[in-house]
PDB file of C-alpha atoms in Angstrom:
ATOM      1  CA  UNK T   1       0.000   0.000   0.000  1.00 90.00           C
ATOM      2  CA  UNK T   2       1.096   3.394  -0.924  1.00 95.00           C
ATOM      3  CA  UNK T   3       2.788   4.954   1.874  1.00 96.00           C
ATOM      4  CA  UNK T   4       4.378   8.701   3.190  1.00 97.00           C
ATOM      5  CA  UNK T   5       7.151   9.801   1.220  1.00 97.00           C
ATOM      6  CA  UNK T   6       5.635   7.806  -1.567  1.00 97.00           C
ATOM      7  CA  UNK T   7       5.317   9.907  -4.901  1.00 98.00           C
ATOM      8  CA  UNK T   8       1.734   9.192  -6.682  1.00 97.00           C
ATOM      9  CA  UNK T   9       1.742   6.661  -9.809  1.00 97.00           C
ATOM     10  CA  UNK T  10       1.188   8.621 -13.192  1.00 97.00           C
ATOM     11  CA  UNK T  11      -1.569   6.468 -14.925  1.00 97.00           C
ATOM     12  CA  UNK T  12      -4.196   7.431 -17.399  1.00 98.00           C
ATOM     13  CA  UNK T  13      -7.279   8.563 -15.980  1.00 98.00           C
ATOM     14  CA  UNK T  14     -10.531  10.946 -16.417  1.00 98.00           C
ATOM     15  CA  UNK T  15     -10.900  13.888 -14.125  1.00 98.00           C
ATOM     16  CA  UNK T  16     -14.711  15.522 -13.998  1.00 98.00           C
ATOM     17  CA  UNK T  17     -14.407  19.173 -12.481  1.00 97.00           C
ATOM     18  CA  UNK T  18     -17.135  21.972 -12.982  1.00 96.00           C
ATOM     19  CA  UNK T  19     -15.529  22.834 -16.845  1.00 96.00           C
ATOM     20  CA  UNK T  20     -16.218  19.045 -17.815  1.00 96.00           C
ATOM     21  CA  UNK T  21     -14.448  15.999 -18.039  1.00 98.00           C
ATOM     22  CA  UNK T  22     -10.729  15.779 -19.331  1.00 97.00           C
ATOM     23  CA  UNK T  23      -8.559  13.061 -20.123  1.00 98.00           C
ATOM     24  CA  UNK T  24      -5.515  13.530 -18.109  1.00 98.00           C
ATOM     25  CA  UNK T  25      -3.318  11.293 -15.610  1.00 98.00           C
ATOM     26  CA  UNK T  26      -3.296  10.774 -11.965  1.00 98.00           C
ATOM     27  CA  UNK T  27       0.323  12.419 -11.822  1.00 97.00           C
ATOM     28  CA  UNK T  28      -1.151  15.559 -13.554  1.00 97.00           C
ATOM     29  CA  UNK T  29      -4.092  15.806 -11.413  1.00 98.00           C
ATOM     30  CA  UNK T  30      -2.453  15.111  -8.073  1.00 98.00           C
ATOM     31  CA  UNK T  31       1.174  16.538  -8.719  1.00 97.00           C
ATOM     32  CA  UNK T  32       0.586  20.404  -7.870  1.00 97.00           C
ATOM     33  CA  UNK T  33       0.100  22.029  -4.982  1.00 98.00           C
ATOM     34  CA  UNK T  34      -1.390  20.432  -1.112  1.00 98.00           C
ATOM     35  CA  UNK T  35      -4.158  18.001  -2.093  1.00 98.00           C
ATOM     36  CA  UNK T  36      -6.724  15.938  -0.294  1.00 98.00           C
ATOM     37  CA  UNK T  37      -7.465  12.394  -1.896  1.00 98.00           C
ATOM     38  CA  UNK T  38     -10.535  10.674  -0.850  1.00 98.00           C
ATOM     39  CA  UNK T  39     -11.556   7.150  -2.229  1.00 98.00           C
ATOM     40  CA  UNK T  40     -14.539   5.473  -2.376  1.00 97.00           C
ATOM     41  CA  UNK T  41     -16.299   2.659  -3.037  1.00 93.00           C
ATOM     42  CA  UNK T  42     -18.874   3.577  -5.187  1.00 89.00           C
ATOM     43  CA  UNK T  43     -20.968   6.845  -6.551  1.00 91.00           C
ATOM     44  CA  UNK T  44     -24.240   6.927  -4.968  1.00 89.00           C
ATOM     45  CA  UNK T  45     -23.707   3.998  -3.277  1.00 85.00           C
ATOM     46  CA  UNK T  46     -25.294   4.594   0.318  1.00 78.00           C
ATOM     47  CA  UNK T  47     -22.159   5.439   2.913  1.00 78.00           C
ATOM     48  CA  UNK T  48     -20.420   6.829  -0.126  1.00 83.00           C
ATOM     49  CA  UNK T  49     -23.069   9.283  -0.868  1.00 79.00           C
ATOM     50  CA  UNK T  50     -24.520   9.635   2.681  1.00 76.00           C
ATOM     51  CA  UNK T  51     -21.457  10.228   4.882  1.00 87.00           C
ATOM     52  CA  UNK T  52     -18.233  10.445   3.180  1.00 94.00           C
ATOM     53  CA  UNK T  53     -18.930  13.139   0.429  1.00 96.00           C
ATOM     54  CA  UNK T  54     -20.817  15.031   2.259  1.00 96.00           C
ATOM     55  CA  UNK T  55     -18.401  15.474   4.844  1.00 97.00           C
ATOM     56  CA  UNK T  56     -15.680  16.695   2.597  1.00 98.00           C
ATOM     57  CA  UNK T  57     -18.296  19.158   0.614  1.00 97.00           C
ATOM     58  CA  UNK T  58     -19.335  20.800   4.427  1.00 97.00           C
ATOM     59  CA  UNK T  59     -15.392  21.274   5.117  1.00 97.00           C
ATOM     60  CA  UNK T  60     -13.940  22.661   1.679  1.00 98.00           C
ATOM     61  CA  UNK T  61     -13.834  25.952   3.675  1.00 98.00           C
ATOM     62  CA  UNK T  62     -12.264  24.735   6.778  1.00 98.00           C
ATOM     63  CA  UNK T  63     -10.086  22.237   4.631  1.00 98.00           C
ATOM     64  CA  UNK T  64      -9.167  25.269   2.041  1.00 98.00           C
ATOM     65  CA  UNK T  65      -8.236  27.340   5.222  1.00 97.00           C
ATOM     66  CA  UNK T  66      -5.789  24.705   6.502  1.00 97.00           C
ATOM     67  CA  UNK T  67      -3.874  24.775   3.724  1.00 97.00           C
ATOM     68  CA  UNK T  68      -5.451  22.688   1.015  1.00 98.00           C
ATOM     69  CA  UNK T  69      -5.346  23.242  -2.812  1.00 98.00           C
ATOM     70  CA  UNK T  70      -7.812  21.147  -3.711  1.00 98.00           C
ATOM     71  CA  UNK T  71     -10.121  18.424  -2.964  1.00 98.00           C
ATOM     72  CA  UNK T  72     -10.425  15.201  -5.346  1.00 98.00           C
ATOM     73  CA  UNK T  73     -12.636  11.918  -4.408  1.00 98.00           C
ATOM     74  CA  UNK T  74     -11.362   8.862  -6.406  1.00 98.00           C
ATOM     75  CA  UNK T  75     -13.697   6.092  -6.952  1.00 97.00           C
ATOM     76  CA  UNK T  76     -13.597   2.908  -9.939  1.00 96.00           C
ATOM     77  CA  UNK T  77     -16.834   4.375 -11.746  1.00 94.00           C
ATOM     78  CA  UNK T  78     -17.363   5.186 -15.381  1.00 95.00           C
ATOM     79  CA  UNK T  79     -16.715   9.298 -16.040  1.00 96.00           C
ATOM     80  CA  UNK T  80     -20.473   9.325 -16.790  1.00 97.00           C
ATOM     81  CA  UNK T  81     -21.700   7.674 -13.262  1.00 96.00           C
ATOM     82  CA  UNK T  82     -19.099   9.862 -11.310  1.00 97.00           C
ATOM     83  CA  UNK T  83     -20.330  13.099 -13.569  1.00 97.00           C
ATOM     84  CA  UNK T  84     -23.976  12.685 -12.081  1.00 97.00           C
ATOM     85  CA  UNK T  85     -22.951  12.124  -8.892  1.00 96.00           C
ATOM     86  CA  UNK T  86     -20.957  15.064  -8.838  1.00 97.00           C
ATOM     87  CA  UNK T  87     -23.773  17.275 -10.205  1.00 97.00           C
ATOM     88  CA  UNK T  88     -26.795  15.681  -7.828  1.00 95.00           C
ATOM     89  CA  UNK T  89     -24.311  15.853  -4.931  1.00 95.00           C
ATOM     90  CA  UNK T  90     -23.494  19.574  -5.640  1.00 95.00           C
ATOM     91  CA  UNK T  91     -19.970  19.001  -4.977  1.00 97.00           C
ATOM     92  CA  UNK T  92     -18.446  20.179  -7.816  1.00 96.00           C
ATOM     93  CA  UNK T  93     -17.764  23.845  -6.684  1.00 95.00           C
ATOM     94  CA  UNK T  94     -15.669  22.145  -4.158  1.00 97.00           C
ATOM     95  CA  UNK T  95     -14.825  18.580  -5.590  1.00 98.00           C
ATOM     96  CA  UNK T  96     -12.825  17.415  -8.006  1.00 98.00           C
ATOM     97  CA  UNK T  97     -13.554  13.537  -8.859  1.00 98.00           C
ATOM     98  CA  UNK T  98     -11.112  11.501 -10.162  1.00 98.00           C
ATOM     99  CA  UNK T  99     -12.579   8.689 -12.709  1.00 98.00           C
ATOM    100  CA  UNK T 100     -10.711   5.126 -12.362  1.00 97.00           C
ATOM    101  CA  UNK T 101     -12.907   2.844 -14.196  1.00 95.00           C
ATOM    102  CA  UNK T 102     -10.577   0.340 -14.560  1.00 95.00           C
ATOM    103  CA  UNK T 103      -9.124   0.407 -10.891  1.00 96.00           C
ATOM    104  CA  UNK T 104      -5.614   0.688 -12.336  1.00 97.00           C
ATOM    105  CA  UNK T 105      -4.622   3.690  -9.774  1.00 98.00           C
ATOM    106  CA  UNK T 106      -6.377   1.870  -7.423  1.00 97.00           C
ATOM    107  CA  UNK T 107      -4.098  -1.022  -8.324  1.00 97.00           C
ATOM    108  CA  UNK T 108      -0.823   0.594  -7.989  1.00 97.00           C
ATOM    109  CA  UNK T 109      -1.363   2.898  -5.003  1.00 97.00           C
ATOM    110  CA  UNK T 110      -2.523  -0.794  -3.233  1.00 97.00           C
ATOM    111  CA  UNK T 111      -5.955   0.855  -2.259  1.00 97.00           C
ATOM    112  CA  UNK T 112      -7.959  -2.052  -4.664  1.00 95.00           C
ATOM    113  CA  UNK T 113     -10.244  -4.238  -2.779  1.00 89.00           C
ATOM    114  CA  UNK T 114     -12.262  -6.954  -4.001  1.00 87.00           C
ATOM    115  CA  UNK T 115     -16.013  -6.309  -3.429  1.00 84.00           C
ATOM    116  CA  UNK T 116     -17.175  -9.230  -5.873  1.00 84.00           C
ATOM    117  CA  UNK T 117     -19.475 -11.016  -2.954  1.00 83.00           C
ATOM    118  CA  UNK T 118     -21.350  -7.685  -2.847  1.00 82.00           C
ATOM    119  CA  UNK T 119     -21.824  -7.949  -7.167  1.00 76.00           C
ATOM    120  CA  UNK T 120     -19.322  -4.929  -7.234  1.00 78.00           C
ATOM    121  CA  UNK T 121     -15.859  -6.253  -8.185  1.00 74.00           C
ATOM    122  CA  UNK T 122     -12.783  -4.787  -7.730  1.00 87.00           C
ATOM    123  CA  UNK T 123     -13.173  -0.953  -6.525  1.00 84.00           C
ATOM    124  CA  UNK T 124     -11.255   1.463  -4.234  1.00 94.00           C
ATOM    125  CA  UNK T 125     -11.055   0.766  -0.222  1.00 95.00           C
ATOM    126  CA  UNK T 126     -11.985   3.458   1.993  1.00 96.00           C
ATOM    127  CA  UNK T 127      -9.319   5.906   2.168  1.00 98.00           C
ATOM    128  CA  UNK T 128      -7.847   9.333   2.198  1.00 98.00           C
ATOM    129  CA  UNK T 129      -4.939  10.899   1.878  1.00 98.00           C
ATOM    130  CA  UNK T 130      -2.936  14.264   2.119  1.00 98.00           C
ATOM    131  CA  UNK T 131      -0.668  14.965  -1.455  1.00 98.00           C
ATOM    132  CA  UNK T 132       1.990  17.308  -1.391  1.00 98.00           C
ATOM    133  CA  UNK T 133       2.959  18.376  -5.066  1.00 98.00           C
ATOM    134  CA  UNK T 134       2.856  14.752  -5.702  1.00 98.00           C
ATOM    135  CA  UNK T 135       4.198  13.044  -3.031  1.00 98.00           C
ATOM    136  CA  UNK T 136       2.260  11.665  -0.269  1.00 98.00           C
ATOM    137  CA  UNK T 137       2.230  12.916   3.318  1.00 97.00           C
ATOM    138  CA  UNK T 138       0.328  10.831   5.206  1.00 97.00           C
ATOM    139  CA  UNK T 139      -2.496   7.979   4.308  1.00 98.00           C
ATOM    140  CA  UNK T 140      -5.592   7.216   6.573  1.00 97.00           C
ATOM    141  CA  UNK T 141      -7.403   3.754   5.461  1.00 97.00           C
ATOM    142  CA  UNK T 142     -10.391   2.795   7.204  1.00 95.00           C
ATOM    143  CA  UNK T 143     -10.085  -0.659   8.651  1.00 91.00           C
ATOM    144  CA  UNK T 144     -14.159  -1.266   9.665  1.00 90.00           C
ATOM    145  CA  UNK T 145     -17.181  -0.120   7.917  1.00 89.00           C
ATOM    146  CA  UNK T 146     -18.076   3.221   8.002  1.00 89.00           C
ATOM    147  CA  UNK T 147     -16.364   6.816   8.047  1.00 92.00           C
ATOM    148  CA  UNK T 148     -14.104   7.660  10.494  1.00 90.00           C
ATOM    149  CA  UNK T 149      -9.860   7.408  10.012  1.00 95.00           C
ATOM    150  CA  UNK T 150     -11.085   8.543   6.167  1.00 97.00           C
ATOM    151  CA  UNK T 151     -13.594  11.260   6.735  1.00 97.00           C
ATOM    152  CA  UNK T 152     -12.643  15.455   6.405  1.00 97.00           C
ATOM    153  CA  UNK T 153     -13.322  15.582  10.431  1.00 97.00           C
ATOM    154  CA  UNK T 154     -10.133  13.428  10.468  1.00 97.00           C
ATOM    155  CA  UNK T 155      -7.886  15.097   7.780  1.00 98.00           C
ATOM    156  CA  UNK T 156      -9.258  18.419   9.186  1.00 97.00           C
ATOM    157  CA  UNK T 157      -7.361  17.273  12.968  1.00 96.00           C
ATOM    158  CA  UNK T 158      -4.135  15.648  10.980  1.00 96.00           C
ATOM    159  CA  UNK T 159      -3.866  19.136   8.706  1.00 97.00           C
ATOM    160  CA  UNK T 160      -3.757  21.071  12.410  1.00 93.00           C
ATOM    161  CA  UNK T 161      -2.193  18.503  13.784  1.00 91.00           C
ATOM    162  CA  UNK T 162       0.879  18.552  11.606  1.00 81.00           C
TER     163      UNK T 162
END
């Protein structure tokens, strides 16, 4: 699993902001400036959509104020699926959402988890993470259901923390 110190993996992937979707890599997304990474299962799936995101759109202020660039949430959906999400969510004034439909940054970073008994397949665990200009500075994975190690309250406390 991707780890502090570790620089992010450049590989191809679709990033949907408020101008529209672009064809770009993870390197190029995640390379400039002090970044927040969240990962998720799935859009619109129901602690995805309920708890995580919204966490992360009530803090962009507070998260912006400690120091953070810009906000991305990674998931292993199809730029279309993520692109309605974004928009019903309202997030993408805030948001950035990175598009990794084939799990292959999930895959590198070692953040790919097999949710094939739930008719899912392979998608992103439950993580976050704070990027500086491309390099990672610290990595918070949940290990139980839910939203806790993962969710802006916590990244908030690590930023002021630090």
């Amino acid at each position: 699993m991707i780890e502090r110190g570790i620089p992010i993996p450049s590989v191809g992937i679709k990033l949907v902001t408020a101008s529209g979707v672009e064809d770009t890599t993870s390197r190029a997304a995640l390379g400039q400036g002090k970044i927040v990474l969240f990962s998720v299962p799935g859009a619109f799936t129901p602690t995805c959509h309920v708890n995580h995101l919204p966490g992360f759109v009530a803090n962009a202020a507070k998260l912006r104020a400690a120091g953070i660039d810009r906000i991305v949430c990674a998931a292993v959906n199809d730029h279309h699926v993520m692109k309605a999400w974004a928009e019903s969510s309202g997030a993408l004034a805030d948001i950035a959402f990175l598009v990794d439909g084939n799990g292959d940054l999930a895959r590198e970073m070692g953040l790919d988890r097999d949710f094939s008994g739930a008719g899912m397949g392979t998608r992103y665990a439950r993580a976050a993470m704070i990027i500086n200009n491309g390099t990672v500075e610290a990595v918070f994975v949940e290990d139980a259901p839910g939203v806790n190690a993962s969710g802006a309250p916590s990244i908030l406390m690590a930023l002021e923390a630090a």
